[in-house]
PDB file of C-alpha atoms in Angstrom:
ATOM      1  CA  MET A  19      -2.758 -17.816  34.680  1.00 39.00           C
ATOM      2  CA  ARG A  20      -1.065 -15.026  36.458  1.00 40.00           C
ATOM      3  CA  VAL A  21      -0.297 -11.709  34.891  1.00 46.00           C
ATOM      4  CA  GLU A  22       2.101  -9.677  36.653  1.00 45.00           C
ATOM      5  CA  GLY A  23       1.547  -5.753  36.657  1.00 50.00           C
ATOM      6  CA  THR A  24      -0.678  -4.053  34.610  1.00 57.00           C
ATOM      7  CA  GLY A  25      -0.849  -2.461  31.115  1.00 67.00           C
ATOM      8  CA  ARG A  26       2.084  -2.651  29.002  1.00 74.00           C
ATOM      9  CA  SER A  27       3.906  -5.288  31.429  1.00 79.00           C
ATOM     10  CA  ALA A  28       0.795  -7.384  31.497  1.00 83.00           C
ATOM     11  CA  PHE A  29       0.528  -7.552  27.593  1.00 84.00           C
ATOM     12  CA  ALA A  30       3.892  -8.377  27.265  1.00 87.00           C
ATOM     13  CA  SER A  31       3.833 -11.161  29.404  1.00 88.00           C
ATOM     14  CA  ILE A  32       0.834 -12.540  27.821  1.00 89.00           C
ATOM     15  CA  TYR A  33       2.351 -11.941  24.166  1.00 90.00           C
ATOM     16  CA  GLU A  34       5.624 -14.069  25.376  1.00 92.00           C
ATOM     17  CA  LYS A  35       3.464 -16.597  26.653  1.00 92.00           C
ATOM     18  CA  TYR A  36       1.001 -17.183  23.939  1.00 93.00           C
ATOM     19  CA  PHE A  37       2.694 -15.922  20.611  1.00 93.00           C
ATOM     20  CA  LYS A  38       3.922 -19.257  19.430  1.00 95.00           C
ATOM     21  CA  LEU A  39       0.670 -20.923  20.069  1.00 94.00           C
ATOM     22  CA  THR A  40      -1.398 -17.996  18.525  1.00 93.00           C
ATOM     23  CA  TYR A  41       1.162 -18.468  15.649  1.00 94.00           C
ATOM     24  CA  LYS A  42       0.520 -21.672  15.065  1.00 94.00           C
ATOM     25  CA  THR A  43      -3.000 -21.885  15.202  1.00 93.00           C
ATOM     26  CA  ALA A  44      -3.273 -18.786  12.190  1.00 92.00           C
ATOM     27  CA  LEU A  45      -0.789 -20.981  10.526  1.00 92.00           C
ATOM     28  CA  ARG A  46      -2.800 -24.050  10.681  1.00 92.00           C
ATOM     29  CA  TYR A  47      -6.192 -22.613   9.611  1.00 90.00           C
ATOM     30  CA  SER A  48      -4.577 -19.936   7.216  1.00 88.00           C
ATOM     31  CA  GLY A  49      -2.071 -22.272   5.435  1.00 87.00           C
ATOM     32  CA  ASN A  50       0.468 -19.544   4.765  1.00 86.00           C
ATOM     33  CA  HIS A  51       3.152 -18.328   6.931  1.00 89.00           C
ATOM     34  CA  HIS A  52       2.834 -14.573   5.787  1.00 90.00           C
ATOM     35  CA  ALA A  53      -1.018 -14.761   6.676  1.00 90.00           C
ATOM     36  CA  ALA A  54      -0.486 -16.243   9.833  1.00 91.00           C
ATOM     37  CA  GLU A  55       2.242 -13.808  10.964  1.00 93.00           C
ATOM     38  CA  GLU A  56      -0.142 -10.696  10.021  1.00 92.00           C
ATOM     39  CA  LEU A  57      -3.181 -12.647  11.818  1.00 92.00           C
ATOM     40  CA  THR A  58      -1.242 -12.997  14.580  1.00 93.00           C
ATOM     41  CA  GLN A  59      -0.189  -9.447  15.044  1.00 92.00           C
ATOM     42  CA  SER A  60      -3.480  -8.404  14.224  1.00 89.00           C
ATOM     43  CA  VAL A  61      -5.031 -10.686  17.196  1.00 90.00           C
ATOM     44  CA  PHE A  62      -2.423  -9.365  19.817  1.00 89.00           C
ATOM     45  CA  LEU A  63      -3.410  -5.918  18.617  1.00 88.00           C
ATOM     46  CA  LYS A  64      -7.000  -6.317  19.164  1.00 85.00           C
ATOM     47  CA  LEU A  65      -5.999  -7.518  22.824  1.00 86.00           C
ATOM     48  CA  TYR A  66      -3.868  -4.390  23.399  1.00 85.00           C
ATOM     49  CA  VAL A  67      -6.542  -2.557  22.247  1.00 81.00           C
ATOM     50  CA  HIS A  68      -9.072  -3.878  24.398  1.00 75.00           C
ATOM     51  CA  MET A  69      -6.665  -5.037  27.410  1.00 77.00           C
ATOM     52  CA  GLU A  70      -8.575  -3.064  30.263  1.00 74.00           C
ATOM     53  CA  HIS A  71     -11.759  -5.124  29.346  1.00 67.00           C
ATOM     54  CA  ALA A  72     -10.147  -8.420  29.175  1.00 68.00           C
ATOM     55  CA  LYS A  73     -10.397 -11.420  31.910  1.00 73.00           C
ATOM     56  CA  VAL A  74      -6.883 -12.672  32.229  1.00 75.00           C
ATOM     57  CA  ASP A  75      -8.564 -16.348  32.767  1.00 78.00           C
ATOM     58  CA  ALA A  76     -10.368 -15.574  29.394  1.00 80.00           C
ATOM     59  CA  VAL A  77      -6.907 -14.554  27.215  1.00 87.00           C
ATOM     60  CA  LYS A  78      -6.142 -17.967  25.827  1.00 88.00           C
ATOM     61  CA  PRO A  79      -9.175 -19.023  24.305  1.00 87.00           C
ATOM     62  CA  TRP A  80     -10.237 -15.818  23.283  1.00 86.00           C
ATOM     63  CA  LEU A  81      -6.479 -15.472  21.116  1.00 89.00           C
ATOM     64  CA  LEU A  82      -6.947 -18.975  19.409  1.00 88.00           C
ATOM     65  CA  LEU A  83     -10.364 -18.644  18.803  1.00 85.00           C
ATOM     66  CA  THR A  84     -10.588 -15.010  17.434  1.00 86.00           C
ATOM     67  CA  VAL A  85      -7.176 -15.925  15.506  1.00 88.00           C
ATOM     68  CA  LYS A  86      -9.140 -18.877  13.877  1.00 89.00           C
ATOM     69  CA  TYR A  87     -12.224 -17.022  12.854  1.00 85.00           C
ATOM     70  CA  MET A  88      -9.981 -14.480  11.324  1.00 86.00           C
ATOM     71  CA  ALA A  89      -8.153 -16.905   9.490  1.00 87.00           C
ATOM     72  CA  LEU A  90     -11.295 -18.484   8.393  1.00 85.00           C
ATOM     73  CA  ASN A  91     -12.856 -15.139   7.741  1.00 82.00           C
ATOM     74  CA  GLN A  92      -9.829 -14.103   5.509  1.00 82.00           C
ATOM     75  CA  GLY A  93     -10.070 -17.619   3.429  1.00 78.00           C
ATOM     76  CA  ARG A  94     -13.523 -17.312   2.695  1.00 75.00           C
ATOM     77  CA  ASP A  95     -13.207 -13.604   1.830  1.00 72.00           C
ATOM     78  CA  ARG A  96     -10.070 -14.409  -0.872  1.00 73.00           C
ATOM     79  CA  ALA A  97     -12.105 -17.213  -2.371  1.00 69.00           C
ATOM     80  CA  ARG A  98     -14.966 -14.479  -3.281  1.00 66.00           C
ATOM     81  CA  GLU A  99     -12.541 -12.212  -4.881  1.00 63.00           C
ATOM     82  CA  TYR A 100     -12.522 -11.353  -8.003  1.00 59.00           C
ATOM     83  CA  LEU A 101     -11.111  -8.682 -10.312  1.00 55.00           C
ATOM     84  CA  THR A 102     -13.631  -7.257 -12.580  1.00 52.00           C
ATOM     85  CA  GLU A 103     -10.947  -5.139 -14.241  1.00 52.00           C
ATOM     86  CA  ASP A 104      -8.660  -7.960 -14.861  1.00 53.00           C
ATOM     87  CA  MET A 105     -11.847  -9.965 -16.125  1.00 53.00           C
ATOM     88  CA  GLU A 106     -12.868  -7.382 -18.969  1.00 54.00           C
ATOM     89  CA  SER A 107      -9.396  -6.587 -20.031  1.00 56.00           C
ATOM     90  CA  SER A 108      -8.903 -10.225 -20.331  1.00 57.00           C
ATOM     91  CA  ALA A 109     -11.738 -10.531 -22.731  1.00 57.00           C
ATOM     92  CA  ASP A 110     -10.655  -7.712 -24.611  1.00 59.00           C
ATOM     93  CA  LEU A 111      -7.174  -9.008 -25.091  1.00 55.00           C
ATOM     94  CA  PHE A 112      -8.994 -12.453 -26.310  1.00 58.00           C
ATOM     95  CA  GLU A 113     -11.173 -10.319 -28.687  1.00 59.00           C
ATOM     96  CA  GLU A 114      -8.363  -8.506 -29.858  1.00 53.00           C
ATOM     97  CA  ALA A 115      -6.403 -11.997 -30.516  1.00 52.00           C
ATOM     98  CA  GLU A 116      -9.259 -13.219 -32.624  1.00 56.00           C
ATOM     99  CA  GLU A 117      -8.550  -9.963 -34.776  1.00 60.00           C
ATOM    100  CA  GLN A 118      -4.454  -9.605 -34.831  1.00 62.00           C
ATOM    101  CA  ASP A 119      -1.834 -11.983 -35.914  1.00 72.00           C
ATOM    102  CA  PRO A 120       0.408 -12.417 -32.515  1.00 80.00           C
ATOM    103  CA  GLN A 121       3.155 -10.365 -34.160  1.00 79.00           C
ATOM    104  CA  GLU A 122       1.218  -7.462 -34.331  1.00 80.00           C
ATOM    105  CA  MET A 123       0.042  -8.219 -30.657  1.00 79.00           C
ATOM    106  CA  PHE A 124       3.420  -8.369 -29.299  1.00 81.00           C
ATOM    107  CA  LEU A 125       4.887  -5.449 -31.174  1.00 79.00           C
ATOM    108  CA  LYS A 126       1.882  -3.510 -29.397  1.00 81.00           C
ATOM    109  CA  LYS A 127       2.764  -4.971 -26.131  1.00 83.00           C
ATOM    110  CA  MET A 128       6.429  -3.885 -26.434  1.00 83.00           C
ATOM    111  CA  ARG A 129       5.550  -0.543 -27.810  1.00 81.00           C
ATOM    112  CA  GLU A 130       3.214  -0.268 -24.676  1.00 84.00           C
ATOM    113  CA  ARG A 131       6.109  -0.942 -22.203  1.00 86.00           C
ATOM    114  CA  GLN A 132       8.323   1.284 -23.984  1.00 84.00           C
ATOM    115  CA  PHE A 133       5.795   4.115 -23.585  1.00 81.00           C
ATOM    116  CA  GLY A 134       5.474   3.301 -19.799  1.00 82.00           C
ATOM    117  CA  LYS A 135       9.169   3.310 -19.324  1.00 86.00           C
ATOM    118  CA  LEU A 136       9.162   6.558 -21.115  1.00 84.00           C
ATOM    119  CA  VAL A 137       6.708   8.001 -18.964  1.00 83.00           C
ATOM    120  CA  ASP A 138       8.597   6.804 -15.951  1.00 85.00           C
ATOM    121  CA  ASP A 139      11.945   7.930 -17.121  1.00 86.00           C
ATOM    122  CA  ILE A 140      10.176  11.485 -17.592  1.00 87.00           C
ATOM    123  CA  PHE A 141       8.566  11.968 -14.142  1.00 84.00           C
ATOM    124  CA  ALA A 142      11.652  11.007 -12.439  1.00 86.00           C
ATOM    125  CA  ALA A 143      13.848  13.336 -14.546  1.00 88.00           C
ATOM    126  CA  LEU A 144      11.464  16.064 -13.746  1.00 86.00           C
ATOM    127  CA  TYR A 145      11.236  15.313 -10.480  1.00 88.00           C
ATOM    128  CA  ARG A 146      15.275  15.861 -10.195  1.00 89.00           C
ATOM    129  CA  LYS A 147      14.786  18.864 -12.060  1.00 91.00           C
ATOM    130  CA  SER A 148      12.494  20.295 -10.046  1.00 89.00           C
ATOM    131  CA  PRO A 149      10.051  18.904  -7.096  1.00 87.00           C
ATOM    132  CA  ARG A 150       7.658  21.961  -7.795  1.00 90.00           C
ATOM    133  CA  TRP A 151       7.231  21.403 -11.401  1.00 90.00           C
ATOM    134  CA  TYR A 152       6.747  17.406 -10.789  1.00 88.00           C
ATOM    135  CA  GLU A 153       4.194  18.343  -8.110  1.00 87.00           C
ATOM    136  CA  ALA A 154       2.328  20.985 -10.256  1.00 89.00           C
ATOM    137  CA  VAL A 155       2.245  18.518 -13.148  1.00 87.00           C
ATOM    138  CA  THR A 156       1.265  15.345 -11.485  1.00 83.00           C
ATOM    139  CA  ILE A 157      -1.211  17.093  -9.387  1.00 85.00           C
ATOM    140  CA  THR A 158      -2.935  18.879 -12.342  1.00 86.00           C
ATOM    141  CA  TYR A 159      -2.348  16.237 -15.392  1.00 82.00           C
ATOM    142  CA  VAL A 160      -2.305  12.702 -13.398  1.00 77.00           C
ATOM    143  CA  LEU A 161      -4.974  13.392 -10.496  1.00 79.00           C
ATOM    144  CA  GLY A 162      -6.965  15.851 -12.997  1.00 81.00           C
ATOM    145  CA  LYS A 163      -7.383  18.289 -10.214  1.00 84.00           C
ATOM    146  CA  PRO A 164      -8.293  21.981 -11.254  1.00 89.00           C
ATOM    147  CA  GLN A 165      -5.808  24.287 -11.542  1.00 90.00           C
ATOM    148  CA  LYS A 166      -7.383  26.697  -9.452  1.00 91.00           C
ATOM    149  CA  GLU A 167      -7.245  24.473  -6.869  1.00 88.00           C
ATOM    150  CA  VAL A 168      -3.823  23.057  -7.708  1.00 88.00           C
ATOM    151  CA  ALA A 169      -2.411  26.625  -7.106  1.00 92.00           C
ATOM    152  CA  GLU A 170      -4.548  27.327  -3.788  1.00 91.00           C
ATOM    153  CA  ALA A 171      -2.965  23.789  -2.519  1.00 88.00           C
ATOM    154  CA  MET A 172       0.530  25.044  -3.475  1.00 90.00           C
ATOM    155  CA  GLY A 173       0.548  28.188  -2.055  1.00 92.00           C
ATOM    156  CA  ILE A 174       0.535  30.174  -5.201  1.00 93.00           C
ATOM    157  CA  THR A 175      -1.006  32.279  -7.784  1.00 93.00           C
ATOM    158  CA  LEU A 176      -2.953  30.550 -10.893  1.00 92.00           C
ATOM    159  CA  GLU A 177      -0.840  32.584 -12.983  1.00 94.00           C
ATOM    160  CA  VAL A 178       2.324  31.131 -11.448  1.00 93.00           C
ATOM    161  CA  LEU A 179       0.924  27.636 -11.608  1.00 92.00           C
ATOM    162  CA  HIS A 180      -0.056  28.441 -15.424  1.00 93.00           C
ATOM    163  CA  SER A 181       3.740  29.744 -15.894  1.00 93.00           C
ATOM    164  CA  MET A 182       5.177  26.455 -14.101  1.00 94.00           C
ATOM    165  CA  LEU A 183       3.050  24.439 -15.914  1.00 93.00           C
ATOM    166  CA  TYR A 184       4.442  26.110 -19.162  1.00 94.00           C
ATOM    167  CA  ARG A 185       8.123  25.774 -18.414  1.00 94.00           C
ATOM    168  CA  ALA A 186       7.676  22.054 -17.294  1.00 92.00           C
ATOM    169  CA  LYS A 187       6.098  21.217 -20.264  1.00 91.00           C
ATOM    170  CA  ASN A 188       8.561  22.794 -22.649  1.00 93.00           C
ATOM    171  CA  TRP A 189      11.255  21.370 -20.852  1.00 93.00           C
ATOM    172  CA  ILE A 190       9.891  17.941 -21.339  1.00 90.00           C
ATOM    173  CA  ARG A 191       9.299  18.691 -24.932  1.00 90.00           C
ATOM    174  CA  LYS A 192      12.695  19.617 -25.157  1.00 92.00           C
ATOM    175  CA  ASN A 193      14.377  16.650 -23.391  1.00 91.00           C
ATOM    176  CA  TYR A 194      12.283  14.003 -24.428  1.00 87.00           C
ATOM    177  CA  ARG A 195      10.703  14.631 -28.128  1.00 88.00           C
ATOM    178  CA  GLU A 196      13.253  12.898 -30.272  1.00 87.00           C
ATOM    179  CA  GLU A 197      12.506   9.471 -27.983  1.00 85.00           C
ATOM    180  CA  TYR A 198       8.918   9.992 -28.052  1.00 82.00           C
ATOM    181  CA  ASP A 199       8.820  10.380 -31.812  1.00 83.00           C
ATOM    182  CA  ARG A 200      11.021   7.512 -32.280  1.00 82.00           C
ATOM    183  CA  LEU A 201       8.715   5.390 -30.064  1.00 77.00           C
ATOM    184  CA  ILE A 202       5.460   6.719 -32.571  1.00 78.00           C
ATOM    185  CA  ASP A 203       7.707   5.978 -35.886  1.00 78.00           C
ATOM    186  CA  ALA A 204       8.266   2.268 -34.496  1.00 66.00           C
TER     187      ALA A 204
END
């Protein structure tokens, strides 16, 4: 293979010449169109990064072998994946299912969804009201950062942060108390 130019032009000609072949190899070994696209882009990125060390005559076999082994490794890794959190929550749900009747479980799930939607609505409205309040509340209460660190990160004093959090909480109570109470009573 003869590559014209150096650097980007050499890479561009290699990419143009071997893209389809590399993609077909990735597709054959991954069995998934999206995974094949990602693998193809990854292997060409590796080539681009190490282009000055690559032998032009060895580019084609290197591309094909590398994408093949990347696809096989990806398949192996996916086969080994398991989500412990999901498994634990599934076990908990199974235990709960034995203890509760289906109607209670359904109502509980509905309430959880409604609370989740309320939380999303509150944070969206809080952001529209004041992005600074939103930042203070999320960093302090959601991320659990110490208030002193939050104040330093925001470039304000601790007293100003306390005042900001107090006003934000009062605003949330004023605007969402009724909806919250309705969900609790349901």
